[in-house]
Amino acid sequence: MSSKKPTYLNFNSADYPWKPDIDYRKSPEKYRVGKGEQGVLICEPYKSEIGRYWRFKTADIATESSDKIYSLFLQYLDTADFVGADMARKYLQMGFTRARRYFNYKGGKKYDAEHDYEPLKRGTGDPEKAIAADIFFKKWKEAEQNEIYTRLKKEWKEKYG
């Protein structure tokens, strides 16, 4: 069976538009919206502000986490901080995708690194993670549908690309 290796194996940090040495609050013009969760684990100071609340081990923890991150999302919107709001939205999305991975795969591992990155068996994960994923999914979609966020995102893309 041939395996499709994970794309992160060919990751080139020099070509990645998000950089860990940029303060995106001081230089928001350097931020790029990107696709999905891109940049979420790099962009400071937002990574430190939001990331410490990002948890999905149980449904209760996911509820507390997603509520706190959504609260930060709204706080960023209140100050017209689009970068912060977009980063909070990305953490909500990542809560969904990572919890789903832990539901689908035991330990969240999708590939076997010791055996040429063969895909591991799907359906071996923790069923509670599906509930956590759903909790994050609802908050993520709520954030994406926020009218202020939608307007700021459109303006951001027009101004900065």
Short mmCIF file of N, CA and C in Angstrom, two decimals:
data_model
loop_
_atom_site.label_atom_id
_atom_site.label_comp_id
_atom_site.label_asym_id
_atom_site.label_seq_id
_atom_site.Cartn_x
_atom_site.Cartn_y
_atom_site.Cartn_z
N MET A 1 0.85 -1.19 0.00
CA MET A 1 0.00 0.00 0.00
C MET A 1 0.88 1.24 0.00
N SER A 2 0.69 2.10 -0.96
CA SER A 2 1.50 3.31 -0.99
C SER A 2 0.85 4.36 -0.09
N SER A 3 1.71 5.10 0.57
CA SER A 3 1.15 6.09 1.49
C SER A 3 1.36 7.50 0.95
N LYS A 4 0.39 8.32 1.22
CA LYS A 4 0.52 9.74 0.91
C LYS A 4 1.12 10.38 2.16
N LYS A 5 2.34 10.85 2.05
CA LYS A 5 3.02 11.38 3.22
C LYS A 5 2.44 12.74 3.61
N PRO A 6 2.51 13.05 4.90
CA PRO A 6 1.97 14.35 5.37
C PRO A 6 2.73 15.52 4.75
N THR A 7 2.00 16.58 4.45
CA THR A 7 2.61 17.74 3.80
C THR A 7 3.62 18.44 4.69
N TYR A 8 3.50 18.30 6.02
CA TYR A 8 4.44 18.99 6.90
C TYR A 8 5.87 18.49 6.76
N LEU A 9 6.06 17.36 6.12
CA LEU A 9 7.42 16.85 5.93
C LEU A 9 8.22 17.73 4.97
N ASN A 10 7.52 18.44 4.09
CA ASN A 10 8.19 19.33 3.13
C ASN A 10 8.05 20.80 3.51
N PHE A 11 7.76 21.06 4.77
CA PHE A 11 7.55 22.43 5.23
C PHE A 11 8.82 23.27 5.09
N ASN A 12 8.67 24.44 4.50
CA ASN A 12 9.80 25.36 4.32
C ASN A 12 9.47 26.65 5.06
N SER A 13 10.07 26.84 6.22
CA SER A 13 9.74 28.00 7.05
C SER A 13 10.11 29.32 6.38
N ALA A 14 11.09 29.31 5.50
CA ALA A 14 11.47 30.55 4.81
C ALA A 14 10.36 31.06 3.91
N ASP A 15 9.58 30.15 3.35
CA ASP A 15 8.48 30.53 2.46
C ASP A 15 7.17 30.79 3.19
N TYR A 16 7.12 30.48 4.47
CA TYR A 16 5.89 30.63 5.25
C TYR A 16 5.69 32.10 5.59
N PRO A 17 4.52 32.67 5.27
CA PRO A 17 4.34 34.12 5.47
C PRO A 17 4.27 34.57 6.93
N TRP A 18 4.03 33.67 7.87
CA TRP A 18 3.94 34.04 9.28
C TRP A 18 5.28 33.77 9.95
N LYS A 19 5.76 34.72 10.72
CA LYS A 19 7.09 34.62 11.33
C LYS A 19 7.00 34.79 12.84
N PRO A 20 7.76 34.01 13.59
CA PRO A 20 7.70 34.07 15.05
C PRO A 20 8.36 35.32 15.64
N ASP A 21 9.14 36.03 14.87
CA ASP A 21 9.85 37.20 15.40
C ASP A 21 9.12 38.52 15.15
N ILE A 22 7.89 38.45 14.67
CA ILE A 22 7.08 39.66 14.42
C ILE A 22 6.05 39.80 15.53
N ASP A 23 5.91 41.00 16.07
CA ASP A 23 4.82 41.30 16.98
C ASP A 23 3.67 41.81 16.11
N TYR A 24 2.69 40.96 15.91
CA TYR A 24 1.60 41.29 14.98
C TYR A 24 0.64 42.34 15.54
N ARG A 25 0.74 42.64 16.81
CA ARG A 25 -0.06 43.75 17.34
C ARG A 25 0.61 45.07 16.97
N LYS A 26 1.93 45.09 17.02
CA LYS A 26 2.67 46.31 16.65
C LYS A 26 2.78 46.47 15.14
N SER A 27 2.76 45.37 14.41
CA SER A 27 2.89 45.40 12.95
C SER A 27 1.78 44.57 12.31
N PRO A 28 0.54 44.97 12.51
CA PRO A 28 -0.58 44.16 12.00
C PRO A 28 -0.60 44.06 10.47
N GLU A 29 -0.01 45.02 9.80
CA GLU A 29 0.01 45.00 8.33
C GLU A 29 0.79 43.81 7.78
N LYS A 30 1.62 43.17 8.61
CA LYS A 30 2.40 42.02 8.16
C LYS A 30 1.62 40.70 8.28
N TYR A 31 0.47 40.76 8.91
CA TYR A 31 -0.36 39.56 9.09
C TYR A 31 -1.08 39.22 7.80
N ARG A 32 -1.20 37.93 7.53
CA ARG A 32 -1.97 37.44 6.40
C ARG A 32 -3.05 36.52 6.93
N VAL A 33 -4.25 36.62 6.39
CA VAL A 33 -5.36 35.79 6.82
C VAL A 33 -5.05 34.32 6.52
N GLY A 34 -4.64 34.03 5.30
CA GLY A 34 -4.29 32.67 4.93
C GLY A 34 -5.49 31.75 4.87
N LYS A 35 -5.20 30.45 4.84
CA LYS A 35 -6.24 29.44 4.77
C LYS A 35 -6.33 28.72 6.11
N GLY A 36 -7.54 28.49 6.54
CA GLY A 36 -7.75 27.69 7.73
C GLY A 36 -7.03 28.21 8.96
N GLU A 37 -6.15 27.37 9.49
CA GLU A 37 -5.46 27.66 10.76
C GLU A 37 -4.04 28.16 10.57
N GLN A 38 -3.66 28.48 9.35
CA GLN A 38 -2.28 28.88 9.09
C GLN A 38 -1.84 30.01 10.01
N GLY A 39 -0.64 29.87 10.56
CA GLY A 39 -0.06 30.89 11.41
C GLY A 39 -0.50 30.87 12.86
N VAL A 40 -1.45 30.04 13.19
CA VAL A 40 -2.05 30.07 14.53
C VAL A 40 -1.03 29.81 15.65
N LEU A 41 -0.05 28.97 15.41
CA LEU A 41 0.92 28.64 16.45
C LEU A 41 2.18 29.48 16.37
N ILE A 42 2.12 30.56 15.61
CA ILE A 42 3.30 31.40 15.41
C ILE A 42 3.07 32.85 15.81
N CYS A 43 1.94 33.41 15.44
CA CYS A 43 1.71 34.85 15.55
C CYS A 43 1.57 35.33 16.99
N GLU A 44 2.55 36.07 17.41
CA GLU A 44 2.55 36.67 18.75
C GLU A 44 2.08 38.11 18.66
N PRO A 45 1.50 38.65 19.70
CA PRO A 45 1.32 38.12 21.05
C PRO A 45 0.07 37.25 21.19
N TYR A 46 -0.65 37.08 20.08
CA TYR A 46 -1.94 36.38 20.13
C TYR A 46 -1.79 34.90 20.50
N LYS A 47 -0.74 34.27 19.99
CA LYS A 47 -0.51 32.86 20.33
C LYS A 47 -0.46 32.69 21.85
N SER A 48 0.25 33.57 22.53
CA SER A 48 0.37 33.46 23.99
C SER A 48 -0.92 33.85 24.69
N GLU A 49 -1.62 34.84 24.17
CA GLU A 49 -2.86 35.29 24.79
C GLU A 49 -3.99 34.27 24.68
N ILE A 50 -4.08 33.64 23.53
CA ILE A 50 -5.20 32.74 23.26
C ILE A 50 -4.84 31.28 23.56
N GLY A 51 -3.65 30.89 23.16
CA GLY A 51 -3.23 29.49 23.23
C GLY A 51 -3.29 28.88 24.61
N ARG A 52 -3.09 29.66 25.63
CA ARG A 52 -3.11 29.10 26.99
C ARG A 52 -4.50 28.61 27.41
N TYR A 53 -5.53 29.02 26.69
CA TYR A 53 -6.90 28.60 27.01
C TYR A 53 -7.39 27.47 26.11
N TRP A 54 -6.60 27.09 25.13
CA TRP A 54 -7.03 26.12 24.13
C TRP A 54 -6.89 24.69 24.65
N ARG A 55 -8.02 24.05 24.97
CA ARG A 55 -8.04 22.69 25.51
C ARG A 55 -9.27 21.95 25.00
N PHE A 56 -9.16 20.63 24.84
CA PHE A 56 -10.31 19.87 24.35
C PHE A 56 -10.34 18.44 24.89
N LYS A 57 -9.72 18.19 26.01
CA LYS A 57 -9.62 16.83 26.55
C LYS A 57 -10.99 16.19 26.83
N THR A 58 -11.90 16.97 27.39
CA THR A 58 -13.26 16.49 27.66
C THR A 58 -14.26 17.52 27.14
N ALA A 59 -15.52 17.13 27.12
CA ALA A 59 -16.56 18.06 26.67
C ALA A 59 -16.64 19.28 27.58
N ASP A 60 -16.53 19.08 28.89
CA ASP A 60 -16.58 20.21 29.82
C ASP A 60 -15.40 21.16 29.59
N ILE A 61 -14.22 20.59 29.41
CA ILE A 61 -13.02 21.41 29.16
C ILE A 61 -13.16 22.14 27.83
N ALA A 62 -13.69 21.46 26.81
CA ALA A 62 -13.88 22.09 25.50
C ALA A 62 -14.89 23.24 25.59
N THR A 63 -15.92 23.06 26.38
CA THR A 63 -16.91 24.13 26.56
C THR A 63 -16.28 25.35 27.21
N GLU A 64 -15.56 25.12 28.30
CA GLU A 64 -14.89 26.23 28.99
C GLU A 64 -13.87 26.91 28.07
N SER A 65 -13.11 26.13 27.35
CA SER A 65 -12.08 26.65 26.46
C SER A 65 -12.69 27.46 25.31
N SER A 66 -13.67 26.88 24.64
CA SER A 66 -14.26 27.56 23.49
C SER A 66 -15.00 28.83 23.92
N ASP A 67 -15.63 28.80 25.10
CA ASP A 67 -16.30 30.01 25.61
C ASP A 67 -15.27 31.12 25.88
N LYS A 68 -14.15 30.76 26.49
CA LYS A 68 -13.12 31.75 26.79
C LYS A 68 -12.51 32.31 25.50
N ILE A 69 -12.21 31.45 24.56
CA ILE A 69 -11.62 31.91 23.30
C ILE A 69 -12.62 32.77 22.53
N TYR A 70 -13.88 32.40 22.55
CA TYR A 70 -14.90 33.22 21.89
C TYR A 70 -15.03 34.57 22.58
N SER A 71 -14.91 34.59 23.89
CA SER A 71 -14.92 35.85 24.64
C SER A 71 -13.75 36.74 24.21
N LEU A 72 -12.59 36.15 24.04
CA LEU A 72 -11.43 36.92 23.55
C LEU A 72 -11.69 37.43 22.13
N PHE A 73 -12.29 36.59 21.31
CA PHE A 73 -12.67 36.97 19.94
C PHE A 73 -13.51 38.25 19.97
N LEU A 74 -14.52 38.27 20.84
CA LEU A 74 -15.40 39.44 20.95
C LEU A 74 -14.64 40.66 21.49
N GLN A 75 -13.74 40.43 22.42
CA GLN A 75 -12.93 41.54 22.95
C GLN A 75 -12.07 42.15 21.86
N TYR A 76 -11.48 41.31 21.03
CA TYR A 76 -10.67 41.83 19.92
C TYR A 76 -11.54 42.63 18.95
N LEU A 77 -12.74 42.13 18.69
CA LEU A 77 -13.64 42.87 17.81
C LEU A 77 -14.03 44.21 18.41
N ASP A 78 -14.23 44.26 19.73
CA ASP A 78 -14.61 45.51 20.40
C ASP A 78 -13.56 46.59 20.21
N THR A 79 -12.31 46.18 20.02
CA THR A 79 -11.23 47.17 19.82
C THR A 79 -10.79 47.22 18.36
N ALA A 80 -11.59 46.63 17.47
CA ALA A 80 -11.30 46.58 16.03
C ALA A 80 -9.94 45.96 15.74
N ASP A 81 -9.54 45.00 16.58
CA ASP A 81 -8.28 44.27 16.40
C ASP A 81 -8.59 43.03 15.55
N PHE A 82 -8.55 43.22 14.23
CA PHE A 82 -8.89 42.12 13.34
C PHE A 82 -7.92 40.95 13.49
N VAL A 83 -6.65 41.22 13.63
CA VAL A 83 -5.66 40.13 13.74
C VAL A 83 -5.98 39.27 14.94
N GLY A 84 -6.24 39.88 16.08
CA GLY A 84 -6.59 39.12 17.28
C GLY A 84 -7.86 38.31 17.08
N ALA A 85 -8.88 38.93 16.47
CA ALA A 85 -10.13 38.22 16.22
C ALA A 85 -9.91 37.04 15.28
N ASP A 86 -9.12 37.24 14.24
CA ASP A 86 -8.87 36.17 13.29
C ASP A 86 -8.08 35.04 13.94
N MET A 87 -7.14 35.38 14.79
CA MET A 87 -6.38 34.36 15.50
C MET A 87 -7.29 33.57 16.46
N ALA A 88 -8.19 34.26 17.15
CA ALA A 88 -9.13 33.56 18.03
C ALA A 88 -10.03 32.64 17.21
N ARG A 89 -10.48 33.11 16.06
CA ARG A 89 -11.28 32.27 15.16
C ARG A 89 -10.48 31.04 14.75
N LYS A 90 -9.19 31.22 14.47
CA LYS A 90 -8.36 30.08 14.08
C LYS A 90 -8.21 29.07 15.22
N TYR A 91 -8.10 29.54 16.45
CA TYR A 91 -8.02 28.62 17.59
C TYR A 91 -9.32 27.83 17.76
N LEU A 92 -10.45 28.48 17.50
CA LEU A 92 -11.72 27.76 17.55
C LEU A 92 -11.77 26.69 16.46
N GLN A 93 -11.32 27.04 15.27
CA GLN A 93 -11.27 26.07 14.18
C GLN A 93 -10.33 24.93 14.52
N MET A 94 -9.17 25.26 15.08
CA MET A 94 -8.20 24.25 15.43
C MET A 94 -8.71 23.34 16.55
N GLY A 95 -9.52 23.88 17.45
CA GLY A 95 -10.14 23.04 18.47
C GLY A 95 -11.00 21.97 17.83
N PHE A 96 -11.73 22.36 16.79
CA PHE A 96 -12.55 21.39 16.06
C PHE A 96 -11.67 20.36 15.36
N THR A 97 -10.71 20.82 14.57
CA THR A 97 -9.92 19.88 13.76
C THR A 97 -9.08 18.94 14.61
N ARG A 98 -8.48 19.46 15.67
CA ARG A 98 -7.64 18.59 16.51
C ARG A 98 -8.49 17.61 17.32
N ALA A 99 -9.61 18.06 17.86
CA ALA A 99 -10.48 17.13 18.59
C ALA A 99 -10.98 16.03 17.65
N ARG A 100 -11.31 16.39 16.42
CA ARG A 100 -11.74 15.37 15.44
C ARG A 100 -10.62 14.37 15.17
N ARG A 101 -9.40 14.87 15.08
CA ARG A 101 -8.29 13.95 14.84
C ARG A 101 -8.15 12.97 16.01
N TYR A 102 -8.29 13.47 17.23
CA TYR A 102 -8.19 12.59 18.41
C TYR A 102 -9.38 11.65 18.51
N PHE A 103 -10.50 12.02 17.91
CA PHE A 103 -11.64 11.11 17.82
C PHE A 103 -11.36 10.03 16.78
N ASN A 104 -10.81 10.44 15.65
CA ASN A 104 -10.56 9.51 14.55
C ASN A 104 -9.38 8.58 14.78
N TYR A 105 -8.34 9.07 15.47
CA TYR A 105 -7.10 8.31 15.62
C TYR A 105 -6.64 8.28 17.07
N LYS A 106 -6.33 7.10 17.56
CA LYS A 106 -5.84 6.95 18.93
C LYS A 106 -4.61 7.83 19.12
N GLY A 107 -4.64 8.64 20.16
CA GLY A 107 -3.53 9.54 20.45
C GLY A 107 -3.37 10.68 19.47
N GLY A 108 -4.32 10.82 18.54
CA GLY A 108 -4.26 11.91 17.57
C GLY A 108 -3.23 11.70 16.47
N LYS A 109 -2.62 10.54 16.42
CA LYS A 109 -1.59 10.27 15.42
C LYS A 109 -2.21 9.65 14.18
N LYS A 110 -2.03 10.34 13.06
CA LYS A 110 -2.63 9.93 11.80
C LYS A 110 -1.67 9.06 10.97
N TYR A 111 -0.37 9.23 11.18
CA TYR A 111 0.64 8.51 10.39
C TYR A 111 1.62 7.80 11.31
N ASP A 112 2.19 6.72 10.81
CA ASP A 112 3.21 5.96 11.53
C ASP A 112 4.59 6.41 11.04
N ALA A 113 5.24 7.27 11.79
CA ALA A 113 6.53 7.84 11.39
C ALA A 113 7.61 6.76 11.29
N GLU A 114 7.47 5.69 12.02
CA GLU A 114 8.48 4.63 12.00
C GLU A 114 8.34 3.71 10.79
N HIS A 115 7.23 3.78 10.10
CA HIS A 115 6.98 2.91 8.94
C HIS A 115 6.60 3.73 7.72
N ASP A 116 7.50 4.61 7.30
CA ASP A 116 7.35 5.41 6.08
C ASP A 116 6.02 6.19 6.03
N TYR A 117 5.58 6.63 7.18
CA TYR A 117 4.37 7.46 7.29
C TYR A 117 3.13 6.80 6.71
N GLU A 118 3.03 5.51 6.91
CA GLU A 118 1.81 4.81 6.53
C GLU A 118 0.66 5.35 7.38
N PRO A 119 -0.51 5.54 6.79
CA PRO A 119 -1.66 5.99 7.57
C PRO A 119 -2.03 4.95 8.63
N LEU A 120 -2.37 5.43 9.81
CA LEU A 120 -2.79 4.54 10.89
C LEU A 120 -4.30 4.28 10.77
N LYS A 121 -4.75 3.29 11.50
CA LYS A 121 -6.16 2.89 11.43
C LYS A 121 -7.08 3.98 11.98
N ARG A 122 -8.05 4.33 11.17
CA ARG A 122 -9.05 5.33 11.54
C ARG A 122 -10.12 4.68 12.40
N GLY A 123 -10.75 5.48 13.28
CA GLY A 123 -11.83 4.96 14.12
C GLY A 123 -11.33 4.35 15.41
N THR A 124 -10.11 4.69 15.81
CA THR A 124 -9.52 4.10 17.01
C THR A 124 -9.42 5.11 18.16
N GLY A 125 -9.94 6.30 17.95
CA GLY A 125 -9.76 7.36 18.93
C GLY A 125 -10.80 7.39 20.03
N ASP A 126 -10.79 8.49 20.76
CA ASP A 126 -11.62 8.70 21.94
C ASP A 126 -12.98 9.28 21.53
N PRO A 127 -14.08 8.57 21.78
CA PRO A 127 -15.41 9.06 21.38
C PRO A 127 -15.79 10.42 21.98
N GLU A 128 -15.29 10.73 23.17
CA GLU A 128 -15.62 12.02 23.79
C GLU A 128 -15.05 13.19 22.98
N LYS A 129 -14.02 12.92 22.21
CA LYS A 129 -13.43 13.99 21.41
C LYS A 129 -14.39 14.46 20.30
N ALA A 130 -15.31 13.59 19.88
CA ALA A 130 -16.31 14.00 18.89
C ALA A 130 -17.22 15.07 19.49
N ILE A 131 -17.55 14.92 20.75
CA ILE A 131 -18.38 15.92 21.44
C ILE A 131 -17.61 17.22 21.57
N ALA A 132 -16.33 17.12 21.97
CA ALA A 132 -15.49 18.31 22.08
C ALA A 132 -15.37 19.01 20.73
N ALA A 133 -15.21 18.23 19.67
CA ALA A 133 -15.11 18.81 18.33
C ALA A 133 -16.38 19.57 17.97
N ASP A 134 -17.51 19.01 18.28
CA ASP A 134 -18.78 19.66 17.98
C ASP A 134 -18.93 20.99 18.73
N ILE A 135 -18.48 21.01 19.96
CA ILE A 135 -18.53 22.23 20.77
C ILE A 135 -17.70 23.33 20.11
N PHE A 136 -16.49 22.98 19.71
CA PHE A 136 -15.63 23.95 19.05
C PHE A 136 -16.19 24.35 17.69
N PHE A 137 -16.75 23.40 16.96
CA PHE A 137 -17.31 23.67 15.64
C PHE A 137 -18.37 24.77 15.72
N LYS A 138 -19.27 24.64 16.69
CA LYS A 138 -20.35 25.62 16.83
C LYS A 138 -19.82 27.02 17.13
N LYS A 139 -18.81 27.11 18.01
CA LYS A 139 -18.23 28.42 18.33
C LYS A 139 -17.46 28.99 17.14
N TRP A 140 -16.76 28.12 16.42
CA TRP A 140 -16.02 28.55 15.23
C TRP A 140 -16.98 29.15 14.20
N LYS A 141 -18.08 28.46 13.95
CA LYS A 141 -19.05 28.95 12.96
C LYS A 141 -19.73 30.23 13.44
N GLU A 142 -19.97 30.31 14.74
CA GLU A 142 -20.54 31.54 15.31
C GLU A 142 -19.59 32.72 15.07
N ALA A 143 -18.31 32.48 15.27
CA ALA A 143 -17.32 33.53 15.03
C ALA A 143 -17.29 33.92 13.56
N GLU A 144 -17.26 32.95 12.67
CA GLU A 144 -17.20 33.24 11.24
C GLU A 144 -18.42 34.01 10.74
N GLN A 145 -19.55 33.83 11.41
CA GLN A 145 -20.78 34.49 10.97
C GLN A 145 -21.00 35.86 11.63
N ASN A 146 -20.09 36.23 12.52
CA ASN A 146 -20.22 37.52 13.19
C ASN A 146 -20.08 38.64 12.15
N GLU A 147 -21.05 39.53 12.11
CA GLU A 147 -21.08 40.59 11.08
C GLU A 147 -19.89 41.53 11.19
N ILE A 148 -19.47 41.87 12.39
CA ILE A 148 -18.32 42.77 12.56
C ILE A 148 -17.06 42.07 12.05
N TYR A 149 -16.89 40.82 12.42
CA TYR A 149 -15.73 40.05 11.94
C TYR A 149 -15.72 39.98 10.41
N THR A 150 -16.87 39.67 9.83
CA THR A 150 -16.97 39.55 8.37
C THR A 150 -16.58 40.86 7.69
N ARG A 151 -17.05 41.97 8.23
CA ARG A 151 -16.72 43.28 7.66
C ARG A 151 -15.24 43.59 7.80
N LEU A 152 -14.69 43.35 9.00
CA LEU A 152 -13.26 43.62 9.22
C LEU A 152 -12.39 42.74 8.33
N LYS A 153 -12.78 41.51 8.14
CA LYS A 153 -12.02 40.59 7.29
C LYS A 153 -12.01 41.08 5.85
N LYS A 154 -13.16 41.48 5.37
CA LYS A 154 -13.27 41.99 4.00
C LYS A 154 -12.39 43.23 3.83
N GLU A 155 -12.48 44.17 4.79
CA GLU A 155 -11.66 45.37 4.74
C GLU A 155 -10.18 45.03 4.79
N TRP A 156 -9.83 44.06 5.63
CA TRP A 156 -8.43 43.65 5.78
C TRP A 156 -7.87 43.11 4.47
N LYS A 157 -8.64 42.24 3.86
CA LYS A 157 -8.19 41.63 2.60
C LYS A 157 -8.05 42.67 1.50
N GLU A 158 -8.97 43.64 1.46
CA GLU A 158 -8.88 44.71 0.46
C GLU A 158 -7.65 45.57 0.66
N LYS A 159 -7.32 45.81 1.92
CA LYS A 159 -6.18 46.69 2.25
C LYS A 159 -4.83 45.98 2.17
N TYR A 160 -4.77 44.73 2.68
CA TYR A 160 -3.48 44.05 2.81
C TYR A 160 -3.33 42.79 1.96
N GLY A 161 -4.40 42.35 1.35
CA GLY A 161 -4.30 41.16 0.51
C GLY A 161 -4.67 39.89 1.20
#
